[in-house]
CSV table of C-alpha atoms and ligand atoms in Angstrom, one decimal:
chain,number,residue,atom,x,y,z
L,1,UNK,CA,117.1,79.5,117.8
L,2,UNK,CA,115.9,75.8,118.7
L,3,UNK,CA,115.7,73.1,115.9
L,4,UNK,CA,112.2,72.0,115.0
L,5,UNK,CA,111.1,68.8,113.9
L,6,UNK,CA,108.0,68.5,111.7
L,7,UNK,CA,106.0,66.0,109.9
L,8,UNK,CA,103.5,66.1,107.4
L,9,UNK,CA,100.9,63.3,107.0
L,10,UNK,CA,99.5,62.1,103.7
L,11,UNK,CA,96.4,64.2,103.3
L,12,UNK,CA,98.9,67.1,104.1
L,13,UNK,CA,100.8,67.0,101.0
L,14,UNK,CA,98.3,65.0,99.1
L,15,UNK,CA,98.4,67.7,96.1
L,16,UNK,CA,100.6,70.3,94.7
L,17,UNK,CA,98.9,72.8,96.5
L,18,UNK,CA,98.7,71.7,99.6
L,19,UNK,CA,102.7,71.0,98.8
L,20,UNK,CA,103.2,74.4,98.2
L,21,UNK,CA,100.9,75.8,101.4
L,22,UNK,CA,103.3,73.4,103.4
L,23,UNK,CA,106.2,74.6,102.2
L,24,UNK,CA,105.1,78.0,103.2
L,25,UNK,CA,104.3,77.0,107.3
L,26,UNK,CA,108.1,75.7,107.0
L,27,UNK,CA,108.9,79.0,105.3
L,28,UNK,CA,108.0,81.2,108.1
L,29,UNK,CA,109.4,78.9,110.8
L,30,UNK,CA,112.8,78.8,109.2
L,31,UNK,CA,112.7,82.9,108.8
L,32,UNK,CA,112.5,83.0,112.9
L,33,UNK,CA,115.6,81.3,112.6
L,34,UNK,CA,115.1,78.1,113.8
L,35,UNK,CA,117.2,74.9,112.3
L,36,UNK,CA,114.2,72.6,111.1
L,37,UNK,CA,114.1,69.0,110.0
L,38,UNK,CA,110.6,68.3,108.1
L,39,UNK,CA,109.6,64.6,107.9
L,40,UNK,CA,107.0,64.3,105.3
L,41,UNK,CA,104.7,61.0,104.0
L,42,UNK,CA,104.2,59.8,100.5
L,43,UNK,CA,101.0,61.9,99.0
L,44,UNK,CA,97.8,60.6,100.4
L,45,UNK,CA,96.6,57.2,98.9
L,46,UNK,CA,99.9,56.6,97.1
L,47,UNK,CA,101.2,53.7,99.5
L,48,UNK,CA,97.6,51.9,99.1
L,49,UNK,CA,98.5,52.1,95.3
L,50,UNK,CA,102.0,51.0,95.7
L,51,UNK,CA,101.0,48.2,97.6
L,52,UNK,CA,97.7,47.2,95.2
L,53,UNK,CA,100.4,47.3,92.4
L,54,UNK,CA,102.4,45.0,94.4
L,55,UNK,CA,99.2,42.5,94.9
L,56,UNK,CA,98.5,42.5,90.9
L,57,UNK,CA,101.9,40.4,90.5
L,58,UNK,CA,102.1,38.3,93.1
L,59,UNK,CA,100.0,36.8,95.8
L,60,UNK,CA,102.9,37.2,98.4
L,61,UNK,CA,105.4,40.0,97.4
L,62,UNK,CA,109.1,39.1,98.9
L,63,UNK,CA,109.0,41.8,102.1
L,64,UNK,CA,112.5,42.9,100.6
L,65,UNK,CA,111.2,43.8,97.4
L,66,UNK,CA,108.1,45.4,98.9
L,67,UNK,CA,110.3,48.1,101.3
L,68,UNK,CA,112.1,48.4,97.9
L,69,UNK,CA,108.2,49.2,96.3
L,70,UNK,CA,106.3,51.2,99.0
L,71,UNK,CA,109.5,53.2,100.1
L,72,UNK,CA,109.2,55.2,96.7
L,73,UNK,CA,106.2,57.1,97.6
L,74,UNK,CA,108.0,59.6,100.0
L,75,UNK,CA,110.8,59.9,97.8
L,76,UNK,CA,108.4,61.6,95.4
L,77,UNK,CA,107.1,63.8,98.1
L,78,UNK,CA,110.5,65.4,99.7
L,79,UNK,CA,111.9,65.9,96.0
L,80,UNK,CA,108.3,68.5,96.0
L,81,UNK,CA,108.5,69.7,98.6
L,82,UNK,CA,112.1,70.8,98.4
L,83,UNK,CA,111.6,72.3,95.4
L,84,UNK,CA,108.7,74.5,97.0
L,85,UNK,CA,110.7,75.4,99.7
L,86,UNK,CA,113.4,76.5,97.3
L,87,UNK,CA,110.8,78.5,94.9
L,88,UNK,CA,110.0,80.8,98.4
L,89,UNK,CA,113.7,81.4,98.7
L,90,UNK,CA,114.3,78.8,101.2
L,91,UNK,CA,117.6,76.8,101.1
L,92,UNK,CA,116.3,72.9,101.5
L,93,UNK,CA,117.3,69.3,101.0
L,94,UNK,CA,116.1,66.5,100.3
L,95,UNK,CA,116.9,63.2,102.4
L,96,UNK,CA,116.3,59.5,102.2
L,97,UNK,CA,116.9,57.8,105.3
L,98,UNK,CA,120.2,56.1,103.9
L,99,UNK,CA,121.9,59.6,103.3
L,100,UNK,CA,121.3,60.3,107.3
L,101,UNK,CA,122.2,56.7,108.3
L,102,UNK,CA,118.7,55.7,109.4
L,103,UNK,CA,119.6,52.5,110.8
L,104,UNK,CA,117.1,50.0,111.4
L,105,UNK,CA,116.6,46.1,111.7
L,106,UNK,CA,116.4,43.7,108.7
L,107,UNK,CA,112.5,43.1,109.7
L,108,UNK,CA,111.1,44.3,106.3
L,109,UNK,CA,107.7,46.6,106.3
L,110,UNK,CA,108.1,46.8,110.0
L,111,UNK,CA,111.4,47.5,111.0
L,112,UNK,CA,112.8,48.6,113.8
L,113,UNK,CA,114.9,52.1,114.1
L,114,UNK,CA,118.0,51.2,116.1
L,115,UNK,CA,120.6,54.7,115.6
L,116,UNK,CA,120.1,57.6,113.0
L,117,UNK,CA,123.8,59.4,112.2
L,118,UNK,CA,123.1,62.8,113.2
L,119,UNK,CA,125.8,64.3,111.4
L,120,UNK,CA,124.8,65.0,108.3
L,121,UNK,CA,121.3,66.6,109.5
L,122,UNK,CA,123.5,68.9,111.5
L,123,UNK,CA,126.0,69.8,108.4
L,124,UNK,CA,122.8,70.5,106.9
L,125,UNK,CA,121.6,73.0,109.4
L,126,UNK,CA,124.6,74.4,109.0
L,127,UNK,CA,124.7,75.6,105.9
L,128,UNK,CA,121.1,77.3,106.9
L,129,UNK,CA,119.3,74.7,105.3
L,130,UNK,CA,115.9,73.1,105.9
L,131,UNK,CA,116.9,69.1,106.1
L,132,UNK,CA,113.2,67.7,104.2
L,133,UNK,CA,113.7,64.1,105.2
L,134,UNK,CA,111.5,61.1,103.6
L,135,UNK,CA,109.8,59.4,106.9
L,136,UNK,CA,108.4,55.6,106.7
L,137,UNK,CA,112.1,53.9,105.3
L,138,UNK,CA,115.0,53.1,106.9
L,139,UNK,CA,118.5,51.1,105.9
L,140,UNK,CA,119.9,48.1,107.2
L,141,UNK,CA,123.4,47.2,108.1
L,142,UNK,CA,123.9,45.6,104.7
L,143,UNK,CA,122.4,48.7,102.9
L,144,UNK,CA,118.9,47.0,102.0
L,145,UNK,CA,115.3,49.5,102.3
L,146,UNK,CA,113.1,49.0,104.8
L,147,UNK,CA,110.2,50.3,106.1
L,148,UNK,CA,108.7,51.1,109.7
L,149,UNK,CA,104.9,49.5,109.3
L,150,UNK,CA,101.9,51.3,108.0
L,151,UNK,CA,101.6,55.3,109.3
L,152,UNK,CA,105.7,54.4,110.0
L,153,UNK,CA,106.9,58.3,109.4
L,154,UNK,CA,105.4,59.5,112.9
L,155,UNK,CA,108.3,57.4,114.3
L,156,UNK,CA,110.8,58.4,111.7
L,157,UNK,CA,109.4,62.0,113.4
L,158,UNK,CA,110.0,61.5,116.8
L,159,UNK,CA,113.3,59.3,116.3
L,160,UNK,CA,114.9,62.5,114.3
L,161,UNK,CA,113.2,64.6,117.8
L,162,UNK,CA,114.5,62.6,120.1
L,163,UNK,CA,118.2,62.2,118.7
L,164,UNK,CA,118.5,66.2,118.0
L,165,UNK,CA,117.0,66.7,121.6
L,166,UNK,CA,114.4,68.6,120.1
L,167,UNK,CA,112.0,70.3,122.6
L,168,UNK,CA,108.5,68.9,120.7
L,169,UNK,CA,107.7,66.8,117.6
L,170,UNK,CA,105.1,68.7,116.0
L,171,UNK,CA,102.8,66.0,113.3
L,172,UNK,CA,100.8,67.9,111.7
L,173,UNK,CA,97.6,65.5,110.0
L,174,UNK,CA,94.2,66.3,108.9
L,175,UNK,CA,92.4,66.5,112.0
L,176,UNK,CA,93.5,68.8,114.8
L,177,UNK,CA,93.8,66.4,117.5
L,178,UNK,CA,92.8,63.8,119.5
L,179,UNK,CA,89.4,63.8,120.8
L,180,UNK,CA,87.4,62.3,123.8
L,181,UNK,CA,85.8,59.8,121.2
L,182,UNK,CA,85.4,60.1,117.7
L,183,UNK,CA,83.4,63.3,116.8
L,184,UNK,CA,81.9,61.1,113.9
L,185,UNK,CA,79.5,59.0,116.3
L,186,UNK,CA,79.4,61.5,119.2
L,187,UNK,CA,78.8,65.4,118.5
L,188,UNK,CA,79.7,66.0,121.7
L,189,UNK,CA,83.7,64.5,121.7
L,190,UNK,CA,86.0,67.2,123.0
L,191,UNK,CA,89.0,68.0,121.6
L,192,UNK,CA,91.8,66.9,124.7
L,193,UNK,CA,94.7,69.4,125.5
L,194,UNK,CA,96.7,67.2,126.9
L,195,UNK,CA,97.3,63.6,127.2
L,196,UNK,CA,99.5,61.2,128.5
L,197,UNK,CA,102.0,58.7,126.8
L,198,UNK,CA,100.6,55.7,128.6
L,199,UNK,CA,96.8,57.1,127.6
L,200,UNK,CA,97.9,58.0,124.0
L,201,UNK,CA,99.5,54.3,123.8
L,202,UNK,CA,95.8,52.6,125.2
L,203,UNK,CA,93.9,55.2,121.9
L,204,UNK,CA,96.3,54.4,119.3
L,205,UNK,CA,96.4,50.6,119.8
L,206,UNK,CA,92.5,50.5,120.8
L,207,UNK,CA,92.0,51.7,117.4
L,208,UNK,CA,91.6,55.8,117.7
L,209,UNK,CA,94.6,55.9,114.5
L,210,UNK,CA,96.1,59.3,114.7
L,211,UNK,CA,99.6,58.2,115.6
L,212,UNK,CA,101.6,55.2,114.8
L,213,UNK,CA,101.4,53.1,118.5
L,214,UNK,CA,105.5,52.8,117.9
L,215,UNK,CA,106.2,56.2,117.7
L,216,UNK,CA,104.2,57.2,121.2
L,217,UNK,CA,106.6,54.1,122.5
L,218,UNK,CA,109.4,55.7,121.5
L,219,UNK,CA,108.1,59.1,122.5
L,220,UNK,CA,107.8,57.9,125.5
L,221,UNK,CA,111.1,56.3,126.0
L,222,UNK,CA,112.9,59.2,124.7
L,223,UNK,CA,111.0,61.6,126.9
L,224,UNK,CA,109.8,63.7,123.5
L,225,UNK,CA,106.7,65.7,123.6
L,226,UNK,CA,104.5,65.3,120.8
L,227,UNK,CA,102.2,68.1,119.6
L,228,UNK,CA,99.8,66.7,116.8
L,229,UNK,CA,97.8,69.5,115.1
L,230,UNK,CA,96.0,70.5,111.8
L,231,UNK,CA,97.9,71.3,108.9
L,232,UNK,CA,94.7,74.0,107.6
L,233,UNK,CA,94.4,75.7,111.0
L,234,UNK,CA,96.0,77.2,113.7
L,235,UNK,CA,93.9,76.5,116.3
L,236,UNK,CA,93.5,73.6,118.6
L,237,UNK,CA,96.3,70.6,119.1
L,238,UNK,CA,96.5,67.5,121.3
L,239,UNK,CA,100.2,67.3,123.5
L,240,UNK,CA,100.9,64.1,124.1
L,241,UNK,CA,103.3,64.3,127.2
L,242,UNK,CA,104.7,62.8,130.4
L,243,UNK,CA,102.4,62.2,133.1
L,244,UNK,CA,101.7,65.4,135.7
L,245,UNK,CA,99.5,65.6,138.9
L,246,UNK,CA,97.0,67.8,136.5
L,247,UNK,CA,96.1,64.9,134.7
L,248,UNK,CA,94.9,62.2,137.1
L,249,UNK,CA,92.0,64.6,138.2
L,250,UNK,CA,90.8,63.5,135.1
L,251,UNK,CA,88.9,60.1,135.9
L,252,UNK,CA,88.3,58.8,131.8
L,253,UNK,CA,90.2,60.6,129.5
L,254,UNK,CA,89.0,59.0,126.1
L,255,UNK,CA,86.7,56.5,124.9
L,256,UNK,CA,87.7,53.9,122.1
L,257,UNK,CA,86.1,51.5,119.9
L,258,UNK,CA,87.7,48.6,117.3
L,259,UNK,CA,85.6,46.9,115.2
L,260,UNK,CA,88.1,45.0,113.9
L,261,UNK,CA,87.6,42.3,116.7
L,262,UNK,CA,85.7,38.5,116.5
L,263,UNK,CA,85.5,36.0,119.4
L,264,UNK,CA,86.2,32.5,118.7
L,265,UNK,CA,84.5,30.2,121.8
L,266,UNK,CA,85.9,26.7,122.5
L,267,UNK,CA,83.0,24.5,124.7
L,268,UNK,CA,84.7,22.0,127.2
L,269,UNK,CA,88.2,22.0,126.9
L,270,UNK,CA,89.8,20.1,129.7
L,271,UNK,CA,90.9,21.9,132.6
L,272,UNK,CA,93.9,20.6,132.9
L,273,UNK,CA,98.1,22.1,132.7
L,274,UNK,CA,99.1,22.3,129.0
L,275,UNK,CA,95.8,22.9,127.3
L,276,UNK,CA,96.2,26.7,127.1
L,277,UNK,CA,99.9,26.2,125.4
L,278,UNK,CA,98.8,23.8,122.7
L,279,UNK,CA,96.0,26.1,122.0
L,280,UNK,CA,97.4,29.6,121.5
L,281,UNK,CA,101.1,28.5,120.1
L,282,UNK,CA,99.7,27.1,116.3
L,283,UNK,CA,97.8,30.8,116.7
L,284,UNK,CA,100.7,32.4,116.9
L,285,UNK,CA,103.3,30.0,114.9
L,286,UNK,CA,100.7,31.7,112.1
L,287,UNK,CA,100.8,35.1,113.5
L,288,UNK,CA,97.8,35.6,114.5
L,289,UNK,CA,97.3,38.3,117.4
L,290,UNK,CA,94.9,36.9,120.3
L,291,UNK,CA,93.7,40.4,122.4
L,292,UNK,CA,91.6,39.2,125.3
L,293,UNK,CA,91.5,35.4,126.8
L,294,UNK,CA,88.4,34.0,129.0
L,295,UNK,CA,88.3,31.0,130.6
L,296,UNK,CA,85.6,30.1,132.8
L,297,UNK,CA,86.4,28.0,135.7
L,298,UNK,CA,85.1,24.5,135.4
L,299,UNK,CA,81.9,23.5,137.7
L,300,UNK,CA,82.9,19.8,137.5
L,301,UNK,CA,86.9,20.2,137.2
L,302,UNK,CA,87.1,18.9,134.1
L,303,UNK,CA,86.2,20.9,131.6
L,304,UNK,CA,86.1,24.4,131.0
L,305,UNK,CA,85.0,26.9,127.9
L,306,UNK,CA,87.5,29.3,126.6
L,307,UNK,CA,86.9,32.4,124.9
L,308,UNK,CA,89.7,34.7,122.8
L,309,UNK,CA,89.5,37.4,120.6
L,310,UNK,CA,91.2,38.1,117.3
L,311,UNK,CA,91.4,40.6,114.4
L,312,UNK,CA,88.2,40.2,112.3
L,313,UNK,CA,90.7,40.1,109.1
L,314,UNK,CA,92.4,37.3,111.3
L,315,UNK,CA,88.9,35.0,112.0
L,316,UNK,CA,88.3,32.5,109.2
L,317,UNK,CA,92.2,31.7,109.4
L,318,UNK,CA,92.0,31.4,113.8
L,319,UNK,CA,88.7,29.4,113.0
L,320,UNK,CA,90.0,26.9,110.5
L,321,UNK,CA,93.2,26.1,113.3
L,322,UNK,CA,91.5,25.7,116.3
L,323,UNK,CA,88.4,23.5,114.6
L,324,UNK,CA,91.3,21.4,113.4
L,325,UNK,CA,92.8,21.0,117.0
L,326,UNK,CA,89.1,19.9,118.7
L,327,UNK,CA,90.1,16.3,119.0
L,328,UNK,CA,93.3,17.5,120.4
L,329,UNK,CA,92.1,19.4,123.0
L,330,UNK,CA,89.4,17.3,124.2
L,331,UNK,CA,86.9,19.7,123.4
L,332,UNK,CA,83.6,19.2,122.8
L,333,UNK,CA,82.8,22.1,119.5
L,334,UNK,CA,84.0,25.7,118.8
L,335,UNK,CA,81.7,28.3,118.1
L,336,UNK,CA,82.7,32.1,116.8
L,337,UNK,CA,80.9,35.6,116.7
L,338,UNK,CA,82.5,38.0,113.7
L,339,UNK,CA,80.4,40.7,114.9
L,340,UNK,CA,81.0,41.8,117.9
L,341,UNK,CA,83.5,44.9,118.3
L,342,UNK,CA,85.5,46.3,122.1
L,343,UNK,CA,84.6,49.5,123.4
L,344,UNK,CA,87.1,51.0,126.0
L,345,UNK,CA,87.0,53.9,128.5
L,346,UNK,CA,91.0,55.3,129.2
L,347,UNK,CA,92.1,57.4,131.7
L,348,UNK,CA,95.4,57.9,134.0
L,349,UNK,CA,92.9,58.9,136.6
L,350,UNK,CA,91.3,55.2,137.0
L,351,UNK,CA,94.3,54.4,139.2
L,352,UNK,CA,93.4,56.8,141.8
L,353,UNK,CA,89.5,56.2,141.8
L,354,UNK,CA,87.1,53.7,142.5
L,355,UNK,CA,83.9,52.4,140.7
L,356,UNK,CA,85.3,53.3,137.6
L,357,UNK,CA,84.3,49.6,135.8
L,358,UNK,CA,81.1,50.2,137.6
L,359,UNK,CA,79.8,53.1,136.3
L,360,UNK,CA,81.2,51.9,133.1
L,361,UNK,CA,78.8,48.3,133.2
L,362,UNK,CA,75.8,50.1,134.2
L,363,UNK,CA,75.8,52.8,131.7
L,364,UNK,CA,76.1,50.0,129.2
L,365,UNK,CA,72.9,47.9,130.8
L,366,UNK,CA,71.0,50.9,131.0
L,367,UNK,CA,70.6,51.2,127.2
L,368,UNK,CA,69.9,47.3,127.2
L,369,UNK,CA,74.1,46.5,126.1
L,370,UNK,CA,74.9,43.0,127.1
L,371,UNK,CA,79.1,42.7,128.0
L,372,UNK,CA,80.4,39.6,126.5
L,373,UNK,CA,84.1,40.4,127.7
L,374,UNK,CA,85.6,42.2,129.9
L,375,UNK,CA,89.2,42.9,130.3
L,376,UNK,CA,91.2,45.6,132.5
L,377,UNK,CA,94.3,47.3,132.9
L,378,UNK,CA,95.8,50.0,135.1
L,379,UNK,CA,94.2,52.5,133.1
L,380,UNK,CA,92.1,51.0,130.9
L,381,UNK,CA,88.7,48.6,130.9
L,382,UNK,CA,87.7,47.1,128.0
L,383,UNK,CA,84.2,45.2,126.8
L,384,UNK,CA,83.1,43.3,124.1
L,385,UNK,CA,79.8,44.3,122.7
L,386,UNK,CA,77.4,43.4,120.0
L,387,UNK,CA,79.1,45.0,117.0
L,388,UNK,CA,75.8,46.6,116.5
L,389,UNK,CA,75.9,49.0,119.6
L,390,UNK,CA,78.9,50.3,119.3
L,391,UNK,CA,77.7,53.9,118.6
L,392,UNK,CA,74.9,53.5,121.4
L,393,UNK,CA,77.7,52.2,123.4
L,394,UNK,CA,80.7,55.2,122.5
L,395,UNK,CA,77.5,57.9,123.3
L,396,UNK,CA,76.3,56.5,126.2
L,397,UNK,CA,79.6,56.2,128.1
L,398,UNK,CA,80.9,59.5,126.8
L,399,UNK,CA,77.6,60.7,128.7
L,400,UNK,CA,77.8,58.7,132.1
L,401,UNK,CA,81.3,59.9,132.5
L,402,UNK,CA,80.4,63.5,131.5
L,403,UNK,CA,83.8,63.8,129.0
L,404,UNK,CA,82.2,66.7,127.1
L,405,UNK,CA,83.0,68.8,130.4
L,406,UNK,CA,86.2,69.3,131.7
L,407,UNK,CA,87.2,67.3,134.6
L,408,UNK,CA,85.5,64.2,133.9
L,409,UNK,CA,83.1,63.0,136.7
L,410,UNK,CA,84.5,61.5,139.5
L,411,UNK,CA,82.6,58.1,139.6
I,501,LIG,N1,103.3,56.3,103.6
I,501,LIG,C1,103.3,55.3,104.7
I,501,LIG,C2,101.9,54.8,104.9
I,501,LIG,O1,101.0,55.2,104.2
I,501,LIG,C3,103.9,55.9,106.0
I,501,LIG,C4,103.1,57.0,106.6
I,501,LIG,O2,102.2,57.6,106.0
I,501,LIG,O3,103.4,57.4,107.8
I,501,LIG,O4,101.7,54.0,105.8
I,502,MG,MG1,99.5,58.6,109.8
């Protein structure tokens, strides 16, 4: 007997019937025996409603009120699918996070999970019944809702895993895993077996969205497998895991694209202590995200030109600040690019290998890419591109580093 933690995505239980075929996949695990806890999502499309509904009264929604708002939709969806499981015979119950002490932080629409009571998941098991538990929402110490941040119930998942000690998280979602790159630019993305935490971290935040960045953090803290898999088939799934000697024989494990990105250029800034401080705090007094930072170093020692990226939905906002601040800086004019978009190759393997970046930058040229950008990590190297190559970009490199083979080439 081991106890199971599952969660359903959106598109999973996005209808009646696809309520009821869940309810039966539960069904069958809970007849082996197995204590289960299933986290499930609000019905696909039903938070973007919530939070249009939200937008129709007011221009900026009190966060409170909005947990309060976009909290409802999986309230709907464990009441159904409760009562499915109880139509095939199976004892269930439905949970909102307050009922099983689902601490978190008072930081409204993206709180923080900081202890879940375990007890009443584990009366429920008791009595032989299947705890359904509503993922996304959490309670604070003073009993207000919040929530975790958009695609939030794939932490709710793997918090429940790792405080039961469960063995896997199993998220089951409408593809059935992650991929190489996304099968919808190249045909030849393979699906991945296997991944690590620290690659699955570099995807999900470099914009390949299957999993909630968090809830890979927290995976990873807590040591907890997760297993994400299709919902309509059997077949395939990606583990996300803990790092073994296997997986660094693998040079480039993925390949990523945002397009979500803009570059915002500032010519002649003086090169001088303090300039860099006065530039990115009023970005981020505003909260705007800045990803990569380039300065060039100054020919004359005086001035240099700076170049950052942020969020396309971030740009006009970043633009209107730092044209406001020119004067200030000492800078001569600001220019910004809205379509350029970051393509990245990942892999646990670049540690361990040379000419990775290479291989990377001449695949690129040979199609005629021009790199605007170029950033690195331990196991990641990023450009910015021409917005417009993005797909000639994702093919090309998914190519050069032969990713539709096992065992990537060594570069
Ligand atoms: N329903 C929430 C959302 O759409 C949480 C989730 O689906 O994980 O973001
Ligand atoms: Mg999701």
């Amino acid at each position: 007997m081991a106890v199971i933690i599952q969660k359903y995505g959106g598109t999973s239980v996005g209808s009646p019937e696809k309520i009821k075929f869940v309810a039966g996949k539960v069904a069958k695990r809970y007849r082996e025996g197995n204590d289960i806890a299933v986290v499930v999502s609000a019905m696909s499309g039903e938070t973007d409603k919530l939070i249009r509904l939200a937008k129709e009264l007011s221009s900026s929604p009190a966060p409170r009120e909005m947990d309060v708002l976009v909290s409802t939709g999986e309230q709907v969806t464990i009441a159904l699918l409760t009562m499915a499981l109880k139509d095939l015979g199976v004892p269930a119950r439905s949970l909102l996070a307050f009922q099983i002490g689902i601490k978190t932080d008072d930081a409204y629409m993206k709180a923080r999970i900081q202890e879940i009571d375990v007890d009443l998941l584990k009366k429920t098991f008791a009595a032989k019944e299947v705890a359904v538990v509503a993922g996304f929402q959490g309670i604070t110490e003073d009993g207000d809702i919040t929530t975790l941040g958009r695609g939030g119930s794939d932490t709710s998942a793997v918090a429940l895993a790792a405080v039961l000690g469960a063995e896997l998280c199993e998220i089951y979602t409408d593809v059935d895993g992650v991929y190489t790159c996304d099968p919808n630019i190249c045909n030849k993305a393979r699906r991945l077996d296997k991944i690590t935490y620290d690659e699955m971290l570099e995807m999900a935040s470099l914009g390949a969205k299957v999993l909630q960045t968090r809830s890979v953090e927290f995976a990873k803290k807590y040591n907890v497998p997760i297993l994400v898999k299709s919902t309509f088939s059997d077949e395939g799934g990606t583990l996300t895991t803990k790092e073994d000697s296997d997986m660094e024989k693998e040079v480039v494990s993925g390949i990523t694209y945002d397009k979500n990105e803009a570059k915002i250029t500032i010519l002649g800034v003086q090169d001088k202590p303090g300039v860099a401080a006065k530039l990115f705090s009023p970005l981020s007094d505003n909260n705007i995200n800045v990803d990569m930072i380039i300065q060039n170093v100054s020919s004359d020692g005086k001035q240099a030109d700076l170049s950052f990226t942020v969020t396309k939905t971030d740009y006009d906002k970043a633009m209107k600040i730092v044209k406001a601040m020119i004067s200030d800086l000492g800078a001569r004019d600001v220019v910004g690019d809205p379509s350029i978009a970051k393509i990245s190759i990942v892999g646990v393997g670049m540690r361990s290998h040379a000419g990775v970046a290479s291989k990377m930058f001449s695949a690129l040229s040979s199609v005629g890419i021009n790199i605007q950008m170029i950033s690195t990590s331990e196991i990641k190297v990023s450009c910015v591109i021409d917005e417009k190559f993005i797909e000639l970009g994702v093919r090309v490199l998914h190519e050069a580093f032969e990713l539709d083979k096992t065992g990537s080439a060594v570069a």
